């Protein structure tokens, strides 16, 4: 809700993904003859942007297109004259026609999946003037402003109940799978708004880092919310709920909701298919937006647990595409000053295993890893391993004081920032970032595991044997 949707414009191509199936949409829309229109959809559940496929309706108003996608979803058909929404599952084949009734245009679907498509289209029209209107986000702000916390919760529940009542009226006509999906969308949408209300109260007005105080009993509604719901894992609202729920639990325990903590603690809150769904969604977000060394830290465990799952294989492809360097690629050379101003180069360290740590004095997560880093250094003391700490501090004095204060051993060098040559050459987008380099100067792991991850001990031991 806080971020706008980014539309990805692209020429039509069939997107081949594991278990993705072709969806066919055809129809007769004479009032839109010769017009270029767009179909909006997502190919996989891990996309953060919407695919937008442009195509042309012929002179008779006819068209036929095919797209591949991974799971059932709501699609949008957009033109200069008309916009409508409908639901489709992979492998559905829908035919759409436009009729004029009482001077108004009406869309109707036939074909495989028509019941679900018509339901969503009719529902969006039915609620278009209120709870599914274009201005609903603005209306929600007004409701937040005009109601106290308890009354706002009641308002959210009333909206959800209206939607669920409308859904139940058509239950006999809808497929069981779609009914469960739509039910989850409605229930967990309300839960998401309620759980985020204290933060969204300000953020939806453009005010960040501020939270509305609420009574401890405000969150009691979570006791009545099904957290582990295997039947809801295909619902995007439910998947968002899992993330918001875990963040809430960490804040409740006065813990910083960091990615690796969320990964380690996830099995405390989630089980089975839900746990798998949460972990893969978390991995996806880290691959896209987080510290890539965290994505690498999760990789081997996720591969062991979920290698047979299509969702995992989708993400593994994305992960490998985003790896900054391939294994055995040459590590970029560098020459940087140490604490005494002496220049140290990567070339001078050949013959030893190099564990490279990019950090800064102002970086909390970086400093949080330092105790584990010192234990790692102690473990390999006297072995052919050197630990090189490259600070990206712009303030040299702050760097030196932090090294002394935190008793950071090893070879300490300064960058001095992300834009420096070494930062660019190593594609450092966030810190801390780690790299493991072999005796010849080739990458063993890029990025490498954090010092707090036990697997880094094994990787260094194996490197020393070569």
mmCIF file of C-alpha atoms in Angstrom, residues 108-448:
data_model
loop_
_atom_site.group_PDB
_atom_site.id
_atom_site.type_symbol
_atom_site.label_atom_id
_atom_site.label_comp_id
_atom_site.label_asym_id
_atom_site.label_seq_id
_atom_site.Cartn_x
_atom_site.Cartn_y
_atom_site.Cartn_z
ATOM 1 C CA UNK A 108 -19.692 -11.091 -20.032
ATOM 2 C CA UNK A 109 -17.439 -14.175 -20.138
ATOM 3 C CA UNK A 110 -17.994 -17.693 -21.429
ATOM 4 C CA UNK A 111 -15.637 -20.664 -21.636
ATOM 5 C CA UNK A 112 -13.466 -22.501 -19.129
ATOM 6 C CA UNK A 113 -13.290 -20.475 -15.901
ATOM 7 C CA UNK A 114 -16.180 -18.171 -16.861
ATOM 8 C CA UNK A 115 -17.957 -18.425 -13.483
ATOM 9 C CA UNK A 116 -14.957 -17.047 -11.593
ATOM 10 C CA UNK A 117 -14.206 -14.405 -14.244
ATOM 11 C CA UNK A 118 -17.787 -13.111 -14.219
ATOM 12 C CA UNK A 119 -17.909 -13.085 -10.422
ATOM 13 C CA UNK A 120 -14.813 -10.881 -10.052
ATOM 14 C CA UNK A 121 -15.906 -8.553 -12.854
ATOM 15 C CA UNK A 122 -19.415 -8.172 -11.409
ATOM 16 C CA UNK A 123 -18.035 -7.758 -7.880
ATOM 17 C CA UNK A 124 -15.695 -4.945 -8.946
ATOM 18 C CA UNK A 125 -18.637 -3.160 -10.616
ATOM 19 C CA UNK A 126 -20.927 -3.768 -7.625
ATOM 20 C CA UNK A 127 -18.447 -2.242 -5.142
ATOM 21 C CA UNK A 128 -16.982 0.331 -7.546
ATOM 22 C CA UNK A 129 -18.529 3.301 -5.757
ATOM 23 C CA UNK A 130 -17.286 2.368 -2.265
ATOM 24 C CA UNK A 131 -14.982 -0.365 -0.942
ATOM 25 C CA UNK A 132 -13.373 -1.202 -4.306
ATOM 26 C CA UNK A 133 -13.331 2.308 -5.734
ATOM 27 C CA UNK A 134 -10.225 4.020 -7.104
ATOM 28 C CA UNK A 135 -10.351 6.438 -4.157
ATOM 29 C CA UNK A 136 -10.581 3.730 -1.481
ATOM 30 C CA UNK A 137 -7.059 4.366 -0.143
ATOM 31 C CA UNK A 138 -8.019 7.999 0.463
ATOM 32 C CA UNK A 139 -11.299 6.902 2.038
ATOM 33 C CA UNK A 140 -9.345 4.579 4.327
ATOM 34 C CA UNK A 141 -7.253 7.522 5.573
ATOM 35 C CA UNK A 142 -10.462 9.384 6.428
ATOM 36 C CA UNK A 143 -11.787 6.365 8.310
ATOM 37 C CA UNK A 144 -8.521 6.149 10.266
ATOM 38 C CA UNK A 145 -8.757 9.852 11.108
ATOM 39 C CA UNK A 146 -12.410 9.835 12.145
ATOM 40 C CA UNK A 147 -12.358 6.670 14.259
ATOM 41 C CA UNK A 148 -10.444 5.492 17.316
ATOM 42 C CA UNK A 149 -8.492 2.239 17.116
ATOM 43 C CA UNK A 150 -11.307 -0.052 18.270
ATOM 44 C CA UNK A 151 -13.887 1.559 16.004
ATOM 45 C CA UNK A 152 -11.496 1.373 13.073
ATOM 46 C CA UNK A 153 -11.096 -2.368 13.652
ATOM 47 C CA UNK A 154 -14.880 -2.702 13.618
ATOM 48 C CA UNK A 155 -15.001 -0.755 10.357
ATOM 49 C CA UNK A 156 -12.426 -3.107 8.759
ATOM 50 C CA UNK A 157 -14.396 -6.124 9.932
ATOM 51 C CA UNK A 158 -17.619 -4.669 8.534
ATOM 52 C CA UNK A 159 -15.996 -4.211 5.106
ATOM 53 C CA UNK A 160 -14.663 -7.767 5.206
ATOM 54 C CA UNK A 161 -18.056 -9.140 6.250
ATOM 55 C CA UNK A 162 -19.820 -7.338 3.394
ATOM 56 C CA UNK A 163 -17.384 -8.895 0.904
ATOM 57 C CA UNK A 164 -17.679 -12.348 2.472
ATOM 58 C CA UNK A 165 -21.475 -12.150 2.444
ATOM 59 C CA UNK A 166 -21.412 -11.226 -1.250
ATOM 60 C CA UNK A 167 -19.041 -14.143 -1.936
ATOM 61 C CA UNK A 168 -21.194 -16.637 -0.034
ATOM 62 C CA UNK A 169 -24.226 -15.696 -2.134
ATOM 63 C CA UNK A 170 -22.453 -17.080 -5.234
ATOM 64 C CA UNK A 171 -20.727 -20.059 -3.579
ATOM 65 C CA UNK A 172 -22.711 -22.712 -5.456
ATOM 66 C CA UNK A 173 -21.597 -21.309 -8.836
ATOM 67 C CA UNK A 174 -17.893 -21.019 -8.008
ATOM 68 C CA UNK A 175 -15.125 -23.621 -7.937
ATOM 69 C CA UNK A 176 -14.052 -24.695 -4.402
ATOM 70 C CA UNK A 177 -10.466 -23.592 -5.064
ATOM 71 C CA UNK A 178 -11.499 -20.105 -6.142
ATOM 72 C CA UNK A 179 -13.928 -19.776 -3.237
ATOM 73 C CA UNK A 180 -11.139 -20.539 -0.743
ATOM 74 C CA UNK A 181 -8.807 -18.111 -2.521
ATOM 75 C CA UNK A 182 -11.312 -15.227 -2.551
ATOM 76 C CA UNK A 183 -12.290 -15.918 1.051
ATOM 77 C CA UNK A 184 -8.624 -15.716 2.095
ATOM 78 C CA UNK A 185 -8.150 -12.494 0.116
ATOM 79 C CA UNK A 186 -11.055 -10.844 1.961
ATOM 80 C CA UNK A 187 -10.214 -12.122 5.458
ATOM 81 C CA UNK A 188 -6.482 -11.406 5.387
ATOM 82 C CA UNK A 189 -6.869 -8.040 3.658
ATOM 83 C CA UNK A 190 -8.770 -6.892 6.753
ATOM 84 C CA UNK A 191 -6.181 -8.485 9.050
ATOM 85 C CA UNK A 192 -3.351 -6.717 7.200
ATOM 86 C CA UNK A 193 -5.006 -3.313 7.480
ATOM 87 C CA UNK A 194 -5.692 -3.834 11.190
ATOM 88 C CA UNK A 195 -2.214 -5.098 12.067
ATOM 89 C CA UNK A 196 -0.589 -2.185 10.217
ATOM 90 C CA UNK A 197 -3.043 0.488 11.382
ATOM 91 C CA UNK A 198 -0.705 2.063 14.008
ATOM 92 C CA UNK A 199 2.008 2.590 11.356
ATOM 93 C CA UNK A 200 -0.197 3.260 8.335
ATOM 94 C CA UNK A 201 -2.093 5.904 10.316
ATOM 95 C CA UNK A 202 0.916 8.150 9.651
ATOM 96 C CA UNK A 203 2.691 6.574 6.664
ATOM 97 C CA UNK A 204 -0.397 6.864 4.424
ATOM 98 C CA UNK A 205 -0.159 10.592 5.068
ATOM 99 C CA UNK A 206 3.511 10.613 4.044
ATOM 100 C CA UNK A 207 4.844 10.625 7.631
ATOM 101 C CA UNK A 208 7.463 7.912 8.200
ATOM 102 C CA UNK A 209 9.059 6.571 11.388
ATOM 103 C CA UNK A 210 6.024 7.362 13.514
ATOM 104 C CA UNK A 211 3.542 4.983 15.110
ATOM 105 C CA UNK A 212 0.173 5.606 16.728
ATOM 106 C CA UNK A 213 0.058 4.298 20.331
ATOM 107 C CA UNK A 214 -2.624 1.640 20.874
ATOM 108 C CA UNK A 215 -3.748 -0.351 23.908
ATOM 109 C CA UNK A 216 -2.134 -3.758 24.406
ATOM 110 C CA UNK A 217 -5.538 -5.332 23.805
ATOM 111 C CA UNK A 218 -5.728 -3.850 20.314
ATOM 112 C CA UNK A 219 -3.993 -6.886 18.797
ATOM 113 C CA UNK A 220 -6.306 -9.440 20.441
ATOM 114 C CA UNK A 221 -7.942 -9.970 17.041
ATOM 115 C CA UNK A 222 -4.857 -11.992 16.088
ATOM 116 C CA UNK A 223 -5.917 -14.668 18.587
ATOM 117 C CA UNK A 224 -8.976 -15.275 16.387
ATOM 118 C CA UNK A 225 -7.032 -15.187 13.107
ATOM 119 C CA UNK A 226 -5.869 -18.492 11.614
ATOM 120 C CA UNK A 227 -2.111 -18.030 11.227
ATOM 121 C CA UNK A 228 -1.172 -21.416 9.757
ATOM 122 C CA UNK A 229 -3.668 -21.805 6.926
ATOM 123 C CA UNK A 230 -2.522 -24.229 4.229
ATOM 124 C CA UNK A 231 -5.645 -23.490 2.172
ATOM 125 C CA UNK A 232 -4.677 -19.817 1.856
ATOM 126 C CA UNK A 233 -1.065 -20.008 0.640
ATOM 127 C CA UNK A 234 -1.975 -18.956 -2.913
ATOM 128 C CA UNK A 235 -3.545 -15.724 -1.620
ATOM 129 C CA UNK A 236 -1.281 -12.680 -1.905
ATOM 130 C CA UNK A 237 -3.091 -11.070 1.045
ATOM 131 C CA UNK A 238 -2.325 -14.130 3.177
ATOM 132 C CA UNK A 239 1.327 -14.176 2.130
ATOM 133 C CA UNK A 240 1.580 -10.506 3.118
ATOM 134 C CA UNK A 241 -0.106 -11.326 6.418
ATOM 135 C CA UNK A 242 2.619 -13.848 7.279
ATOM 136 C CA UNK A 243 5.247 -11.125 6.896
ATOM 137 C CA UNK A 244 3.292 -8.527 8.875
ATOM 138 C CA UNK A 245 2.481 -11.064 11.596
ATOM 139 C CA UNK A 246 6.131 -11.980 12.119
ATOM 140 C CA UNK A 247 7.206 -8.319 12.176
ATOM 141 C CA UNK A 248 4.533 -7.672 14.804
ATOM 142 C CA UNK A 249 5.797 -10.585 16.916
ATOM 143 C CA UNK A 250 9.379 -9.310 16.789
ATOM 144 C CA UNK A 251 8.326 -5.792 17.777
ATOM 145 C CA UNK A 252 6.233 -7.294 20.572
ATOM 146 C CA UNK A 253 9.393 -9.039 21.823
ATOM 147 C CA UNK A 254 11.395 -5.806 21.359
ATOM 148 C CA UNK A 255 13.531 -7.421 18.640
ATOM 149 C CA UNK A 256 14.675 -5.731 15.449
ATOM 150 C CA UNK A 257 12.859 -7.542 12.590
ATOM 151 C CA UNK A 258 15.950 -8.305 10.477
ATOM 152 C CA UNK A 259 15.873 -10.749 7.579
ATOM 153 C CA UNK A 260 18.153 -13.435 9.023
ATOM 154 C CA UNK A 261 16.335 -13.334 12.353
ATOM 155 C CA UNK A 262 13.030 -13.767 10.511
ATOM 156 C CA UNK A 263 14.483 -16.758 8.675
ATOM 157 C CA UNK A 264 15.883 -18.405 11.811
ATOM 158 C CA UNK A 265 12.752 -17.817 13.897
ATOM 159 C CA UNK A 266 10.171 -18.593 11.211
ATOM 160 C CA UNK A 267 9.671 -22.210 12.300
ATOM 161 C CA UNK A 268 8.651 -20.930 15.750
ATOM 162 C CA UNK A 269 5.517 -19.399 14.223
ATOM 163 C CA UNK A 270 4.818 -21.305 11.010
ATOM 164 C CA UNK A 271 4.607 -24.971 10.013
ATOM 165 C CA UNK A 272 4.430 -27.169 6.920
ATOM 166 C CA UNK A 273 3.360 -25.574 3.649
ATOM 167 C CA UNK A 274 2.949 -22.192 5.351
ATOM 168 C CA UNK A 275 6.543 -22.263 6.616
ATOM 169 C CA UNK A 276 7.780 -23.137 3.119
ATOM 170 C CA UNK A 277 5.711 -20.329 1.604
ATOM 171 C CA UNK A 278 7.011 -17.766 4.098
ATOM 172 C CA UNK A 279 10.659 -18.782 3.710
ATOM 173 C CA UNK A 280 10.559 -18.637 -0.071
ATOM 174 C CA UNK A 281 8.744 -15.294 -0.059
ATOM 175 C CA UNK A 282 11.354 -13.948 2.380
ATOM 176 C CA UNK A 283 14.174 -15.261 0.185
ATOM 177 C CA UNK A 284 12.598 -13.596 -2.827
ATOM 178 C CA UNK A 285 12.409 -10.211 -1.069
ATOM 179 C CA UNK A 286 16.035 -10.493 0.044
ATOM 180 C CA UNK A 287 17.173 -11.411 -3.477
ATOM 181 C CA UNK A 288 15.357 -8.368 -4.843
ATOM 182 C CA UNK A 289 15.833 -5.752 -2.136
ATOM 183 C CA UNK A 290 17.990 -7.039 0.717
ATOM 184 C CA UNK A 291 21.591 -7.855 1.517
ATOM 185 C CA UNK A 292 22.614 -10.454 -1.036
ATOM 186 C CA UNK A 293 24.941 -12.192 1.427
ATOM 187 C CA UNK A 294 21.782 -13.016 3.428
ATOM 188 C CA UNK A 295 20.284 -14.610 0.308
ATOM 189 C CA UNK A 296 23.468 -16.648 -0.056
ATOM 190 C CA UNK A 297 23.352 -17.648 3.614
ATOM 191 C CA UNK A 298 19.886 -19.149 3.075
ATOM 192 C CA UNK A 299 20.661 -20.827 -0.231
ATOM 193 C CA UNK A 300 22.123 -24.185 0.820
ATOM 194 C CA UNK A 301 19.454 -24.862 3.467
ATOM 195 C CA UNK A 302 16.584 -23.918 1.169
ATOM 196 C CA UNK A 303 18.032 -26.084 -1.598
ATOM 197 C CA UNK A 304 18.174 -29.072 0.758
ATOM 198 C CA UNK A 305 14.625 -28.539 2.019
ATOM 199 C CA UNK A 306 12.759 -27.477 -1.108
ATOM 200 C CA UNK A 307 14.769 -28.485 -4.181
ATOM 201 C CA UNK A 308 11.859 -30.544 -5.546
ATOM 202 C CA UNK A 309 9.391 -27.653 -5.261
ATOM 203 C CA UNK A 310 8.570 -25.599 -8.399
ATOM 204 C CA UNK A 311 8.478 -22.398 -6.313
ATOM 205 C CA UNK A 312 12.031 -23.018 -5.149
ATOM 206 C CA UNK A 313 13.278 -23.665 -8.685
ATOM 207 C CA UNK A 314 11.762 -20.375 -9.850
ATOM 208 C CA UNK A 315 13.664 -18.515 -7.151
ATOM 209 C CA UNK A 316 16.908 -20.432 -7.616
ATOM 210 C CA UNK A 317 16.979 -19.248 -11.230
ATOM 211 C CA UNK A 318 16.399 -15.664 -10.086
ATOM 212 C CA UNK A 319 19.078 -16.036 -7.380
ATOM 213 C CA UNK A 320 21.702 -17.316 -9.815
ATOM 214 C CA UNK A 321 20.890 -14.557 -12.307
ATOM 215 C CA UNK A 322 21.566 -11.951 -9.619
ATOM 216 C CA UNK A 323 24.804 -13.459 -8.316
ATOM 217 C CA UNK A 324 27.342 -10.654 -8.761
ATOM 218 C CA UNK A 325 30.130 -13.077 -9.710
ATOM 219 C CA UNK A 326 30.398 -16.689 -10.784
ATOM 220 C CA UNK A 327 32.497 -19.116 -8.768
ATOM 221 C CA UNK A 328 36.139 -19.216 -9.971
ATOM 222 C CA UNK A 329 35.895 -15.776 -11.583
ATOM 223 C CA UNK A 330 38.939 -13.621 -10.849
ATOM 224 C CA UNK A 331 38.436 -11.337 -7.866
ATOM 225 C CA UNK A 332 39.042 -7.676 -8.828
ATOM 226 C CA UNK A 333 42.418 -6.424 -7.684
ATOM 227 C CA UNK A 334 42.757 -3.561 -5.217
ATOM 228 C CA UNK A 335 45.370 -1.520 -3.380
ATOM 229 C CA UNK A 336 44.170 0.373 -0.298
ATOM 230 C CA UNK A 337 45.736 2.092 2.743
ATOM 231 C CA UNK A 338 45.815 0.372 6.139
ATOM 232 C CA UNK A 339 45.683 2.021 9.571
ATOM 233 C CA UNK A 340 49.293 3.196 9.200
ATOM 234 C CA UNK A 341 48.858 4.475 5.653
ATOM 235 C CA UNK A 342 50.697 1.544 4.069
ATOM 236 C CA UNK A 343 49.184 0.257 0.790
ATOM 237 C CA UNK A 344 47.971 -3.350 0.824
ATOM 238 C CA UNK A 345 47.025 -5.093 -2.426
ATOM 239 C CA UNK A 346 45.106 -8.279 -3.161
ATOM 240 C CA UNK A 347 48.098 -9.383 -5.245
ATOM 241 C CA UNK A 348 50.291 -9.312 -2.118
ATOM 242 C CA UNK A 349 47.947 -11.800 -0.420
ATOM 243 C CA UNK A 350 48.200 -14.501 -3.101
ATOM 244 C CA UNK A 351 48.932 -17.917 -1.674
ATOM 245 C CA UNK A 352 46.458 -17.395 1.158
ATOM 246 C CA UNK A 353 42.701 -17.730 1.485
ATOM 247 C CA UNK A 354 41.181 -14.237 1.751
ATOM 248 C CA UNK A 355 37.961 -13.491 3.637
ATOM 249 C CA UNK A 356 36.903 -9.998 2.588
ATOM 250 C CA UNK A 357 34.491 -7.974 4.745
ATOM 251 C CA UNK A 358 32.978 -4.664 3.561
ATOM 252 C CA UNK A 359 31.715 -2.642 6.529
ATOM 253 C CA UNK A 360 31.460 0.865 8.074
ATOM 254 C CA UNK A 361 31.637 2.395 11.539
ATOM 255 C CA UNK A 362 28.012 3.593 11.284
ATOM 256 C CA UNK A 363 26.583 0.237 10.129
ATOM 257 C CA UNK A 364 24.741 -1.530 12.972
ATOM 258 C CA UNK A 365 24.448 -4.952 11.264
ATOM 259 C CA UNK A 366 28.165 -4.771 10.365
ATOM 260 C CA UNK A 367 29.186 -4.163 13.977
ATOM 261 C CA UNK A 368 26.732 -6.828 15.083
ATOM 262 C CA UNK A 369 28.742 -9.390 13.082
ATOM 263 C CA UNK A 370 32.114 -8.348 14.538
ATOM 264 C CA UNK A 371 32.057 -10.642 17.632
ATOM 265 C CA UNK A 372 31.348 -13.619 15.364
ATOM 266 C CA UNK A 373 34.075 -12.379 13.011
ATOM 267 C CA UNK A 374 36.638 -12.342 15.833
ATOM 268 C CA UNK A 375 35.689 -15.917 16.783
ATOM 269 C CA UNK A 376 36.163 -16.935 13.154
ATOM 270 C CA UNK A 377 39.622 -15.346 13.125
ATOM 271 C CA UNK A 378 40.569 -17.095 16.378
ATOM 272 C CA UNK A 379 39.455 -20.442 14.970
ATOM 273 C CA UNK A 380 41.748 -20.096 11.942
ATOM 274 C CA UNK A 381 44.670 -18.431 13.739
ATOM 275 C CA UNK A 382 47.982 -19.701 12.379
ATOM 276 C CA UNK A 383 46.364 -21.045 9.179
ATOM 277 C CA UNK A 384 46.832 -19.687 5.637
ATOM 278 C CA UNK A 385 43.783 -17.419 5.944
ATOM 279 C CA UNK A 386 43.804 -13.623 6.046
ATOM 280 C CA UNK A 387 40.856 -11.530 7.135
ATOM 281 C CA UNK A 388 40.617 -8.222 5.277
ATOM 282 C CA UNK A 389 38.183 -5.615 6.600
ATOM 283 C CA UNK A 390 37.458 -2.876 4.047
ATOM 284 C CA UNK A 391 35.685 0.131 5.548
ATOM 285 C CA UNK A 392 33.633 2.391 3.297
ATOM 286 C CA UNK A 393 33.734 5.225 5.857
ATOM 287 C CA UNK A 394 34.273 8.688 4.420
ATOM 288 C CA UNK A 395 35.579 9.864 7.794
ATOM 289 C CA UNK A 396 38.984 8.271 8.357
ATOM 290 C CA UNK A 397 39.048 9.238 12.038
ATOM 291 C CA UNK A 398 35.672 7.577 12.662
ATOM 292 C CA UNK A 399 36.993 4.433 10.967
ATOM 293 C CA UNK A 400 40.138 4.290 13.131
ATOM 294 C CA UNK A 401 38.190 4.908 16.347
ATOM 295 C CA UNK A 402 35.692 2.177 15.480
ATOM 296 C CA UNK A 403 38.475 -0.328 14.757
ATOM 297 C CA UNK A 404 40.053 0.446 18.147
ATOM 298 C CA UNK A 405 36.775 0.566 20.097
ATOM 299 C CA UNK A 406 35.496 -2.714 18.656
ATOM 300 C CA UNK A 407 38.934 -4.396 18.718
ATOM 301 C CA UNK A 408 38.688 -5.399 15.074
ATOM 302 C CA UNK A 409 41.690 -7.554 14.200
ATOM 303 C CA UNK A 410 42.999 -8.643 10.810
ATOM 304 C CA UNK A 411 44.004 -6.346 7.959
ATOM 305 C CA UNK A 412 42.029 -3.102 8.220
ATOM 306 C CA UNK A 413 41.744 -1.029 5.031
ATOM 307 C CA UNK A 414 39.622 1.950 3.998
ATOM 308 C CA UNK A 415 37.641 2.266 0.730
ATOM 309 C CA UNK A 416 36.441 5.091 1.308
ATOM 310 C CA UNK A 417 32.797 4.668 0.094
ATOM 311 C CA UNK A 418 30.362 2.716 -2.099
ATOM 312 C CA UNK A 419 31.376 4.789 -5.114
ATOM 313 C CA UNK A 420 35.079 3.941 -4.784
ATOM 314 C CA UNK A 421 36.697 1.670 -7.341
ATOM 315 C CA UNK A 422 36.710 -1.325 -5.003
ATOM 316 C CA UNK A 423 33.027 -0.799 -4.172
ATOM 317 C CA UNK A 424 32.137 -0.660 -7.869
ATOM 318 C CA UNK A 425 34.384 -3.549 -8.831
ATOM 319 C CA UNK A 426 32.936 -5.814 -6.134
ATOM 320 C CA UNK A 427 29.378 -4.623 -6.873
ATOM 321 C CA UNK A 428 28.818 -3.714 -3.235
ATOM 322 C CA UNK A 429 25.257 -2.398 -3.012
ATOM 323 C CA UNK A 430 24.763 -2.932 0.728
ATOM 324 C CA UNK A 431 26.810 -3.737 3.796
ATOM 325 C CA UNK A 432 27.945 -5.903 5.388
ATOM 326 C CA UNK A 433 29.065 -7.798 2.291
ATOM 327 C CA UNK A 434 31.512 -10.705 2.335
ATOM 328 C CA UNK A 435 33.638 -12.493 -0.265
ATOM 329 C CA UNK A 436 35.793 -15.626 -0.046
ATOM 330 C CA UNK A 437 38.807 -15.732 -2.378
ATOM 331 C CA UNK A 438 41.139 -18.683 -3.025
ATOM 332 C CA UNK A 439 44.935 -18.791 -3.002
ATOM 333 C CA UNK A 440 45.130 -17.864 -6.697
ATOM 334 C CA UNK A 441 42.832 -14.846 -6.402
ATOM 335 C CA UNK A 442 39.632 -16.479 -7.687
ATOM 336 C CA UNK A 443 36.251 -16.305 -5.992
ATOM 337 C CA UNK A 444 35.243 -19.293 -3.909
ATOM 338 C CA UNK A 445 32.016 -17.636 -2.813
ATOM 339 C CA UNK A 446 30.693 -14.275 -3.986
ATOM 340 C CA UNK A 447 29.018 -13.150 -1.880
ATOM 341 C CA UNK A 448 30.174 -15.333 1.004
#
